[in-house]
Amino acid sequence: MCIRDRKICTQINSELTQKQKMVVLLRLVEYVNSDQKSSPEEMEFVSTVSETFNIDSQEFIRCLWFVTHPVDMLPDSNDFLIMSEKRIEDGKIHQIISEGLSGQVRILRVSSVNMYFLRYLGDDEVYVNGQPILKNRSYIFNSGSSVKSKKMSAVYYSDIVSQFMKDSAQATLEFAVNNVCYKFPGGKTGIHDISFREETGKLIGIMGASGAGKSTILSILNGSIPPTNGSVTINGIDIHRDKKKAEGVIGYISQDDLLMEDLTVFQNLFYNAQLCFDGYSKFRITKMVIEMLKSLGLFETRNMKVGSPLNKKISGGQRKRLNIALELIREPTVLFVDEPTSGLSSRDSENIMDLLKELTLKNKLVFVVIHQPSSDIFKMFDKLLILDTGGYPLFHGNPIDAVSYFKTETGQINSCLLYTSDAADE
């Protein structure tokens, strides 16, 4: 590589995020391999770009394999997932059996930037988010995405991530809602016969019009009020009848914050942790609090007073994150969040939801009551529970399927075509 090329790479390196650098590198590998052949000079150039971009050498090697190797060659790495009709017996790679798929869909996980890339090696017409994809071209597979063909059922982003999550030794927890109904003291029915099952590693959205029973179902699911009929269980333990056994597993974050306005960000979290962990030393609690503040992006504001909602010292988004921290410090496995985006800007809303989505990747199950999410937030959910006025369940399933479901139910002519996550923009 000449000096001029190095200068260009160095300039690009200073202007791009690490995620953008990874996309540039992958496109560059595709370009030099476009005719299925690459010269030693071209590979040296690509390698130097990777070094300039500070990309891990092993991730660079996996990117090369991802782009250059044919369908009959399989990697021995748990950073790959193969979707195919035939089962693969050997190797560390993850697999999803996709009946009807001709050829192979490959997924590459780039752990350092938490990104997933997809390539299709075959002759079928395959769609990502409803758009036909080109054979032998790499695509970013973001949260909310889906891949399918006319012969193959849809595979969602959450299905892909859950396969990679199996690498962790964390146990899966099952949250089951069994024929739950609820009647108010006056006899009026607030929730009508709801049943579903979810496992950890999912972000569940609860939506509905005013009076649909969103707050009621949230209170039932988090154990605050018992159902009139039915049960809510965690790994078979009834959370209303055996509260002691379920203690510490469930966390709840209300819409209203519980912050003490005259205390700093650090003090709010520190004193809350002292109440939760009475037997811990101050040193241990301080270490926990600092780690939590860093993980939620609050460390720089740790010495600022919180202030009141009317006399703000920290931003609305920071207040929300601190409220989440108050509950997360206890490390609950199942988390219920009521209206986390209310009163926030669109950017702060996305940041908060991205934080909650990240928690699911740490093997937590998160339920969120939300009003009018943007299309980007809508795509983050793994499952959606929609209630109608009066507490009637309308839909429970993948949000990507929700639009086509309601189009079908209302008899709209293009209902069969709208199975993409982009339909959430409508």
Short mmCIF file of C-alpha atoms in Angstrom, two decimals:
data_model
loop_
_atom_site.label_atom_id
_atom_site.label_comp_id
_atom_site.label_asym_id
_atom_site.label_seq_id
_atom_site.Cartn_x
_atom_site.Cartn_y
_atom_site.Cartn_z
CA MET A 1 0.00 0.00 0.00
CA CYS A 2 1.38 3.39 -0.98
CA ILE A 3 1.73 6.34 1.40
CA ARG A 4 -1.22 8.14 -0.20
CA ASP A 5 -3.51 5.14 0.39
CA ARG A 6 -2.41 4.93 4.02
CA LYS A 7 -3.23 8.61 4.52
CA ILE A 8 -6.70 8.08 3.04
CA CYS A 9 -7.31 5.09 5.34
CA THR A 10 -6.11 7.04 8.35
CA GLN A 11 -8.46 9.93 7.49
CA ILE A 12 -11.41 7.56 7.03
CA ASN A 13 -10.54 5.85 10.29
CA SER A 14 -10.90 9.11 12.21
CA GLU A 15 -14.29 9.93 10.68
CA LEU A 16 -16.17 6.62 10.94
CA THR A 17 -17.62 4.69 13.86
CA GLN A 18 -16.38 1.14 14.40
CA LYS A 19 -19.64 -0.25 12.99
CA GLN A 20 -19.23 1.82 9.84
CA LYS A 21 -15.63 0.63 9.49
CA MET A 22 -16.80 -2.98 9.63
CA VAL A 23 -19.31 -2.33 6.81
CA VAL A 24 -16.63 -0.61 4.71
CA LEU A 25 -14.25 -3.53 5.22
CA LEU A 26 -16.88 -6.08 4.22
CA ARG A 27 -17.77 -4.13 1.08
CA LEU A 28 -14.08 -3.87 0.22
CA VAL A 29 -13.61 -7.64 0.57
CA GLU A 30 -16.65 -8.14 -1.69
CA TYR A 31 -15.19 -5.78 -4.28
CA VAL A 32 -11.78 -7.46 -4.54
CA ASN A 33 -13.52 -10.86 -4.66
CA SER A 34 -16.17 -9.83 -7.21
CA ASP A 35 -14.67 -12.05 -9.94
CA GLN A 36 -14.05 -14.90 -7.46
CA LYS A 37 -10.33 -14.14 -7.64
CA SER A 38 -8.20 -11.71 -5.68
CA SER A 39 -4.55 -10.92 -6.25
CA PRO A 40 -1.94 -10.91 -3.45
CA GLU A 41 -1.68 -7.12 -3.85
CA GLU A 42 -5.43 -6.70 -3.35
CA MET A 43 -5.43 -8.90 -0.26
CA GLU A 44 -2.49 -6.98 1.16
CA PHE A 45 -4.43 -3.76 0.63
CA VAL A 46 -7.52 -5.14 2.39
CA SER A 47 -5.40 -6.45 5.26
CA THR A 48 -3.76 -3.06 5.75
CA VAL A 49 -7.16 -1.35 5.78
CA SER A 50 -8.28 -3.79 8.48
CA GLU A 51 -5.22 -2.98 10.58
CA THR A 52 -5.73 0.77 10.11
CA PHE A 53 -9.37 0.39 11.19
CA ASN A 54 -8.24 -1.45 14.37
CA ILE A 55 -10.31 -4.50 13.49
CA ASP A 56 -9.47 -7.65 15.40
CA SER A 57 -7.40 -10.05 13.29
CA GLN A 58 -9.73 -13.01 13.98
CA GLU A 59 -12.81 -10.99 13.04
CA PHE A 60 -11.03 -9.96 9.83
CA ILE A 61 -10.35 -13.62 9.01
CA ARG A 62 -14.02 -14.48 9.65
CA CYS A 63 -15.10 -11.64 7.33
CA LEU A 64 -12.84 -13.03 4.59
CA TRP A 65 -14.28 -16.51 5.03
CA PHE A 66 -17.85 -15.15 5.09
CA VAL A 67 -17.42 -13.50 1.68
CA THR A 68 -15.03 -15.80 -0.19
CA HIS A 69 -15.87 -19.42 0.69
CA PRO A 70 -18.37 -21.48 -1.36
CA VAL A 71 -21.49 -23.17 -0.05
CA ASP A 72 -19.84 -26.57 0.46
CA MET A 73 -17.18 -25.17 2.83
CA LEU A 74 -18.22 -24.62 6.45
CA PRO A 75 -16.40 -22.72 9.18
CA ASP A 76 -15.45 -24.11 12.57
CA SER A 77 -16.54 -21.06 14.57
CA ASN A 78 -19.47 -20.23 16.85
CA ASP A 79 -19.69 -16.76 15.24
CA PHE A 80 -21.47 -18.26 12.24
CA LEU A 81 -25.02 -19.47 11.74
CA ILE A 82 -26.16 -21.50 8.74
CA MET A 83 -29.78 -21.67 7.56
CA SER A 84 -30.36 -24.65 5.29
CA GLU A 85 -32.74 -27.51 4.63
CA LYS A 86 -30.20 -30.16 5.64
CA ARG A 87 -28.81 -30.61 9.11
CA ILE A 88 -25.10 -30.04 9.67
CA GLU A 89 -23.63 -32.51 12.14
CA ASP A 90 -20.08 -31.25 12.62
CA GLY A 91 -18.43 -28.05 13.79
CA LYS A 92 -19.22 -25.26 16.23
CA ILE A 93 -21.53 -23.33 13.93
CA HIS A 94 -25.15 -22.63 14.84
CA GLN A 95 -27.91 -23.83 12.58
CA ILE A 96 -31.57 -23.21 11.81
CA ILE A 97 -33.33 -25.88 9.75
CA SER A 98 -35.33 -24.03 7.06
CA GLU A 99 -37.57 -26.39 5.11
CA GLY A 100 -38.03 -25.34 1.50
CA LEU A 101 -34.84 -23.26 1.34
CA SER A 102 -32.64 -24.01 -1.65
CA GLY A 103 -29.00 -23.34 -0.94
CA GLN A 104 -27.76 -21.65 2.19
CA VAL A 105 -28.23 -18.45 4.17
CA ARG A 106 -25.17 -17.48 6.19
CA ILE A 107 -25.15 -15.21 9.22
CA LEU A 108 -21.93 -13.71 10.57
CA ARG A 109 -21.86 -12.29 14.09
CA VAL A 110 -19.29 -9.55 14.71
CA SER A 111 -19.20 -9.50 18.50
CA SER A 112 -17.01 -6.42 18.93
CA VAL A 113 -19.68 -4.14 17.40
CA ASN A 114 -22.73 -6.38 18.10
CA MET A 115 -23.63 -6.62 14.41
CA TYR A 116 -24.99 -9.41 12.23
CA PHE A 117 -24.43 -9.79 8.48
CA LEU A 118 -26.35 -12.03 6.06
CA ARG A 119 -25.48 -13.61 2.70
CA TYR A 120 -27.50 -15.96 0.52
CA LEU A 121 -25.84 -18.69 -1.55
CA GLY A 122 -28.53 -20.29 -3.70
CA ASP A 123 -30.97 -19.81 -6.57
CA ASP A 124 -34.27 -19.03 -4.80
CA GLU A 125 -35.79 -15.58 -4.52
CA VAL A 126 -35.05 -14.66 -0.90
CA TYR A 127 -36.28 -11.53 0.85
CA VAL A 128 -34.88 -9.49 3.72
CA ASN A 129 -37.54 -7.20 5.16
CA GLY A 130 -39.65 -7.80 2.06
CA GLN A 131 -36.95 -6.71 -0.37
CA PRO A 132 -35.37 -9.27 -2.73
CA ILE A 133 -31.68 -9.73 -2.02
CA LEU A 134 -28.86 -10.28 -4.48
CA LYS A 135 -27.00 -13.56 -4.40
CA ASN A 136 -23.47 -13.34 -2.97
CA ARG A 137 -23.98 -9.87 -1.51
CA SER A 138 -23.76 -9.11 2.21
CA TYR A 139 -26.59 -7.37 4.06
CA ILE A 140 -26.73 -5.89 7.54
CA PHE A 141 -29.26 -7.87 9.59
CA ASN A 142 -30.57 -5.38 12.14
CA SER A 143 -32.99 -5.68 15.03
CA GLY A 144 -36.51 -6.17 13.67
CA SER A 145 -35.33 -7.77 10.42
CA SER A 146 -36.66 -10.96 8.89
CA VAL A 147 -35.55 -13.28 6.10
CA LYS A 148 -37.91 -15.50 4.12
CA SER A 149 -38.73 -16.90 0.69
CA LYS A 150 -41.90 -18.09 -1.01
CA LYS A 151 -41.06 -21.65 0.03
CA MET A 152 -39.50 -20.94 3.43
CA SER A 153 -41.16 -19.58 6.57
CA ALA A 154 -39.88 -16.28 7.96
CA VAL A 155 -36.89 -16.33 10.31
CA TYR A 156 -36.69 -13.27 12.55
CA TYR A 157 -33.84 -11.33 14.12
CA SER A 158 -34.83 -12.64 17.55
CA ASP A 159 -34.59 -16.23 16.25
CA ILE A 160 -31.05 -15.56 15.06
CA VAL A 161 -29.92 -13.86 18.28
CA SER A 162 -31.44 -16.60 20.45
CA GLN A 163 -29.30 -19.19 18.65
CA PHE A 164 -26.13 -17.26 19.46
CA MET A 165 -27.30 -16.72 23.04
CA LYS A 166 -27.16 -20.48 23.55
CA ASP A 167 -23.39 -20.01 23.88
CA SER A 168 -23.95 -18.61 27.36
CA ALA A 169 -24.37 -20.93 30.31
CA GLN A 170 -27.31 -18.93 31.66
CA ALA A 171 -30.43 -20.95 32.31
CA THR A 172 -33.60 -20.15 30.38
CA LEU A 173 -36.61 -19.04 32.41
CA GLU A 174 -40.19 -19.66 31.26
CA PHE A 175 -42.86 -17.07 32.02
CA ALA A 176 -46.36 -18.53 31.52
CA VAL A 177 -49.74 -16.79 31.57
CA ASN A 178 -52.52 -19.37 31.83
CA ASN A 179 -56.14 -18.34 31.05
CA VAL A 180 -55.88 -15.12 33.05
CA CYS A 181 -59.06 -13.09 33.60
CA TYR A 182 -59.62 -10.15 35.92
CA LYS A 183 -62.78 -8.54 37.28
CA PHE A 184 -62.85 -5.23 39.10
CA PRO A 185 -64.50 -5.08 42.56
CA GLY A 186 -67.70 -3.74 40.93
CA GLY A 187 -67.96 -6.86 38.77
CA LYS A 188 -66.85 -5.34 35.46
CA THR A 189 -64.38 -7.49 33.52
CA GLY A 190 -61.06 -5.73 32.97
CA ILE A 191 -59.08 -8.55 31.30
CA HIS A 192 -60.58 -11.32 29.17
CA ASP A 193 -58.89 -14.77 29.01
CA ILE A 194 -55.25 -14.21 28.08
CA SER A 195 -52.74 -17.04 27.67
CA PHE A 196 -49.17 -17.00 26.38
CA ARG A 197 -45.66 -18.25 27.16
CA GLU A 198 -42.36 -16.41 26.84
CA GLU A 199 -38.73 -17.18 27.64
CA THR A 200 -35.86 -14.98 28.73
CA GLY A 201 -34.01 -13.10 26.01
CA LYS A 202 -37.16 -11.40 24.65
CA LEU A 203 -38.48 -7.84 24.58
CA ILE A 204 -42.29 -7.89 24.76
CA GLY A 205 -44.37 -4.82 23.90
CA ILE A 206 -47.85 -4.27 25.34
CA MET A 207 -50.03 -1.88 23.34
CA GLY A 208 -53.66 -0.83 23.25
CA ALA A 209 -56.04 2.10 23.37
CA SER A 210 -56.90 3.98 26.55
CA GLY A 211 -59.02 1.71 28.73
CA ALA A 212 -57.72 -1.46 27.10
CA GLY A 213 -56.28 -2.74 30.38
CA LYS A 214 -52.55 -2.24 29.79
CA SER A 215 -51.86 -1.09 33.35
CA THR A 216 -54.10 -3.84 34.72
CA ILE A 217 -52.39 -6.65 32.84
CA LEU A 218 -48.99 -5.23 33.82
CA SER A 219 -49.99 -5.29 37.50
CA ILE A 220 -51.18 -8.88 37.17
CA LEU A 221 -48.04 -10.02 35.37
CA ASN A 222 -45.67 -8.41 37.88
CA GLY A 223 -47.53 -9.91 40.85
CA SER A 224 -49.03 -6.68 42.25
CA ILE A 225 -52.64 -7.83 41.93
CA PRO A 226 -53.91 -11.43 41.64
CA PRO A 227 -56.07 -12.48 38.67
CA THR A 228 -59.71 -13.43 39.25
CA ASN A 229 -59.14 -16.62 37.26
CA GLY A 230 -56.05 -18.31 35.86
CA SER A 231 -52.43 -18.10 36.95
CA VAL A 232 -49.07 -16.49 36.18
CA THR A 233 -46.08 -18.79 36.70
CA ILE A 234 -42.30 -18.56 36.45
CA ASN A 235 -40.78 -22.00 35.84
CA GLY A 236 -43.98 -23.48 37.24
CA ILE A 237 -44.04 -21.31 40.41
CA ASP A 238 -47.25 -19.29 40.82
CA ILE A 239 -46.07 -15.74 41.52
CA HIS A 240 -49.28 -14.81 43.37
CA ARG A 241 -49.60 -17.88 45.59
CA ASP A 242 -45.87 -18.48 46.22
CA LYS A 243 -44.56 -14.93 46.43
CA LYS A 244 -41.61 -15.91 48.59
CA LYS A 245 -40.29 -18.32 45.95
CA ALA A 246 -40.56 -15.66 43.23
CA GLU A 247 -39.00 -12.92 45.35
CA GLY A 248 -36.13 -11.09 43.65
CA VAL A 249 -36.91 -12.49 40.20
CA ILE A 250 -39.33 -9.72 39.16
CA GLY A 251 -38.53 -6.02 38.78
CA TYR A 252 -40.94 -3.15 38.11
CA ILE A 253 -40.21 0.36 36.85
CA SER A 254 -43.16 2.71 37.13
CA GLN A 255 -43.89 5.59 34.81
CA ASP A 256 -43.29 8.11 37.64
CA ASP A 257 -39.72 8.35 38.84
CA LEU A 258 -38.68 7.58 42.41
CA LEU A 259 -35.66 9.88 42.55
CA MET A 260 -34.68 12.14 45.45
CA GLU A 261 -34.13 15.51 43.84
CA ASP A 262 -31.64 16.88 46.39
CA LEU A 263 -29.28 13.89 46.01
CA THR A 264 -26.76 13.33 43.24
CA VAL A 265 -27.07 10.62 40.61
CA PHE A 266 -24.52 8.52 42.49
CA GLN A 267 -26.19 9.03 45.89
CA ASN A 268 -29.64 8.04 44.58
CA LEU A 269 -28.32 4.74 43.31
CA PHE A 270 -25.95 4.15 46.25
CA TYR A 271 -28.59 4.56 48.97
CA ASN A 272 -31.06 2.46 47.00
CA ALA A 273 -28.42 -0.31 46.73
CA GLN A 274 -27.76 -0.10 50.49
CA LEU A 275 -31.45 -0.77 51.14
CA CYS A 276 -31.41 -3.73 48.71
CA PHE A 277 -28.15 -5.28 49.96
CA ASP A 278 -28.12 -4.73 53.69
CA GLY A 279 -25.24 -7.16 54.33
CA TYR A 280 -22.87 -5.74 51.69
CA SER A 281 -19.91 -3.52 52.59
CA LYS A 282 -19.80 0.10 51.40
CA PHE A 283 -16.83 -0.74 49.19
CA ARG A 284 -18.73 -3.56 47.45
CA ILE A 285 -21.85 -1.42 46.98
CA THR A 286 -19.77 1.49 45.64
CA LYS A 287 -18.16 -0.83 43.10
CA MET A 288 -21.59 -2.14 42.01
CA VAL A 289 -22.97 1.38 41.66
CA ILE A 290 -20.01 2.62 39.60
CA GLU A 291 -20.27 -0.36 37.26
CA MET A 292 -24.01 0.22 36.83
CA LEU A 293 -23.55 3.95 36.13
CA LYS A 294 -20.90 3.17 33.52
CA SER A 295 -23.06 0.55 31.81
CA LEU A 296 -26.00 2.98 31.55
CA GLY A 297 -23.95 5.97 30.42
CA LEU A 298 -24.47 7.91 33.66
CA PHE A 299 -20.95 7.88 35.06
CA GLU A 300 -20.07 11.37 33.77
CA THR A 301 -23.11 12.86 35.55
CA ARG A 302 -22.64 10.92 38.81
CA ASN A 303 -21.94 14.05 40.89
CA MET A 304 -24.81 16.13 39.50
CA LYS A 305 -27.94 16.66 41.59
CA VAL A 306 -31.00 15.05 40.08
CA GLY A 307 -33.34 18.02 40.56
CA SER A 308 -37.10 17.97 40.08
CA PRO A 309 -38.98 17.46 36.80
CA LEU A 310 -39.76 21.20 36.82
CA ASN A 311 -36.25 22.26 37.84
CA LYS A 312 -34.13 19.85 35.84
CA LYS A 313 -30.47 19.29 36.61
CA ILE A 314 -30.11 16.19 34.43
CA SER A 315 -31.95 15.49 31.17
CA GLY A 316 -35.19 13.53 30.85
CA GLY A 317 -33.36 10.62 29.23
CA GLN A 318 -30.84 10.53 32.08
CA ARG A 319 -33.68 10.52 34.63
CA LYS A 320 -35.24 7.52 32.89
CA ARG A 321 -31.94 5.64 32.82
CA LEU A 322 -31.37 6.36 36.51
CA ASN A 323 -34.86 5.06 37.31
CA ILE A 324 -34.04 1.89 35.38
CA ALA A 325 -30.75 1.63 37.29
CA LEU A 326 -32.62 1.73 40.63
CA GLU A 327 -34.34 -1.53 39.67
CA LEU A 328 -31.52 -3.13 37.67
CA ILE A 329 -29.13 -2.93 40.62
CA ARG A 330 -31.16 -5.80 42.15
CA GLU A 331 -30.55 -7.86 38.97
CA PRO A 332 -34.12 -9.11 38.36
CA THR A 333 -34.58 -11.67 35.58
CA VAL A 334 -38.05 -10.47 34.54
CA LEU A 335 -38.48 -6.71 34.20
CA PHE A 336 -41.72 -4.75 33.72
CA VAL A 337 -41.48 -1.17 32.46
CA ASP A 338 -44.44 1.22 32.30
CA GLU A 339 -44.25 3.91 29.60
CA PRO A 340 -40.44 4.32 29.49
CA THR A 341 -40.58 6.76 26.55
CA SER A 342 -43.30 9.15 27.76
CA GLY A 343 -42.18 12.77 27.72
CA LEU A 344 -38.90 12.02 25.94
CA SER A 345 -37.59 13.17 22.59
CA SER A 346 -37.52 10.63 19.77
CA ARG A 347 -33.76 10.23 20.17
CA ASP A 348 -33.94 9.70 23.94
CA SER A 349 -36.82 7.26 23.42
CA GLU A 350 -34.74 5.18 21.04
CA ASN A 351 -31.79 5.23 23.47
CA ILE A 352 -33.98 3.99 26.33
CA MET A 353 -35.51 1.23 24.21
CA ASP A 354 -32.08 0.26 22.92
CA LEU A 355 -30.97 -0.08 26.55
CA LEU A 356 -33.94 -2.36 27.32
CA LYS A 357 -33.24 -4.40 24.19
CA GLU A 358 -29.65 -4.80 25.30
CA LEU A 359 -30.87 -6.23 28.63
CA THR A 360 -32.64 -9.04 26.77
CA LEU A 361 -29.30 -10.02 25.22
CA LYS A 362 -28.13 -10.60 28.81
CA ASN A 363 -30.82 -13.27 29.21
CA LYS A 364 -33.54 -11.09 30.74
CA LEU A 365 -37.23 -10.99 29.84
CA VAL A 366 -38.53 -7.43 29.51
CA PHE A 367 -42.19 -6.36 29.23
CA VAL A 368 -42.83 -2.77 28.12
CA VAL A 369 -46.12 -0.86 28.02
CA ILE A 370 -45.80 1.70 25.24
CA HIS A 371 -47.95 4.18 23.28
CA GLN A 372 -47.44 4.99 19.59
CA PRO A 373 -43.88 3.72 19.11
CA SER A 374 -41.91 4.94 16.12
CA SER A 375 -41.19 2.43 13.38
CA ASP A 376 -37.63 1.99 14.67
CA ILE A 377 -38.85 1.23 18.20
CA PHE A 378 -41.62 -1.01 16.85
CA LYS A 379 -38.99 -3.17 15.13
CA MET A 380 -37.07 -3.69 18.39
CA PHE A 381 -39.81 -5.84 19.95
CA ASP A 382 -39.56 -9.60 19.69
CA LYS A 383 -43.23 -10.09 20.51
CA LEU A 384 -46.25 -7.79 20.71
CA LEU A 385 -49.38 -8.11 22.87
CA ILE A 386 -52.19 -5.85 21.65
CA LEU A 387 -55.31 -5.30 23.76
CA ASP A 388 -58.65 -3.84 22.68
CA THR A 389 -60.84 -1.57 24.79
CA GLY A 390 -62.32 -3.60 27.62
CA GLY A 391 -59.31 -5.89 28.00
CA TYR A 392 -59.84 -8.14 24.99
CA PRO A 393 -56.64 -9.67 23.56
CA LEU A 394 -56.40 -8.89 19.84
CA PHE A 395 -52.94 -10.10 18.85
CA HIS A 396 -49.93 -11.84 20.32
CA GLY A 397 -46.96 -12.60 18.12
CA ASN A 398 -44.09 -11.14 16.15
CA PRO A 399 -44.65 -7.43 15.40
CA ILE A 400 -43.59 -7.99 11.80
CA ASP A 401 -46.65 -10.22 11.40
CA ALA A 402 -48.99 -7.79 13.17
CA VAL A 403 -49.46 -5.46 10.20
CA SER A 404 -50.32 -8.23 7.74
CA TYR A 405 -52.59 -9.83 10.36
CA PHE A 406 -54.68 -6.70 10.79
CA LYS A 407 -54.67 -6.04 7.03
CA THR A 408 -56.05 -9.55 6.55
CA GLU A 409 -58.66 -9.16 9.29
CA THR A 410 -59.90 -5.90 7.78
CA GLY A 411 -59.92 -7.36 4.25
CA GLN A 412 -57.40 -5.00 2.70
CA ILE A 413 -56.28 -6.10 -0.75
CA ASN A 414 -52.52 -6.06 -0.17
CA SER A 415 -52.59 -7.90 3.14
CA CYS A 416 -50.70 -10.91 1.81
CA LEU A 417 -47.78 -8.77 0.67
CA LEU A 418 -47.17 -6.85 3.86
CA TYR A 419 -45.07 -9.17 5.97
CA THR A 420 -42.10 -6.83 6.26
CA SER A 421 -40.94 -4.91 9.32
CA ASP A 422 -40.96 -1.78 7.16
CA ALA A 423 -44.75 -2.01 7.14
CA ALA A 424 -44.60 -0.65 10.67
CA ASP A 425 -43.98 2.77 9.13
CA GLU A 426 -47.56 2.90 7.88
#
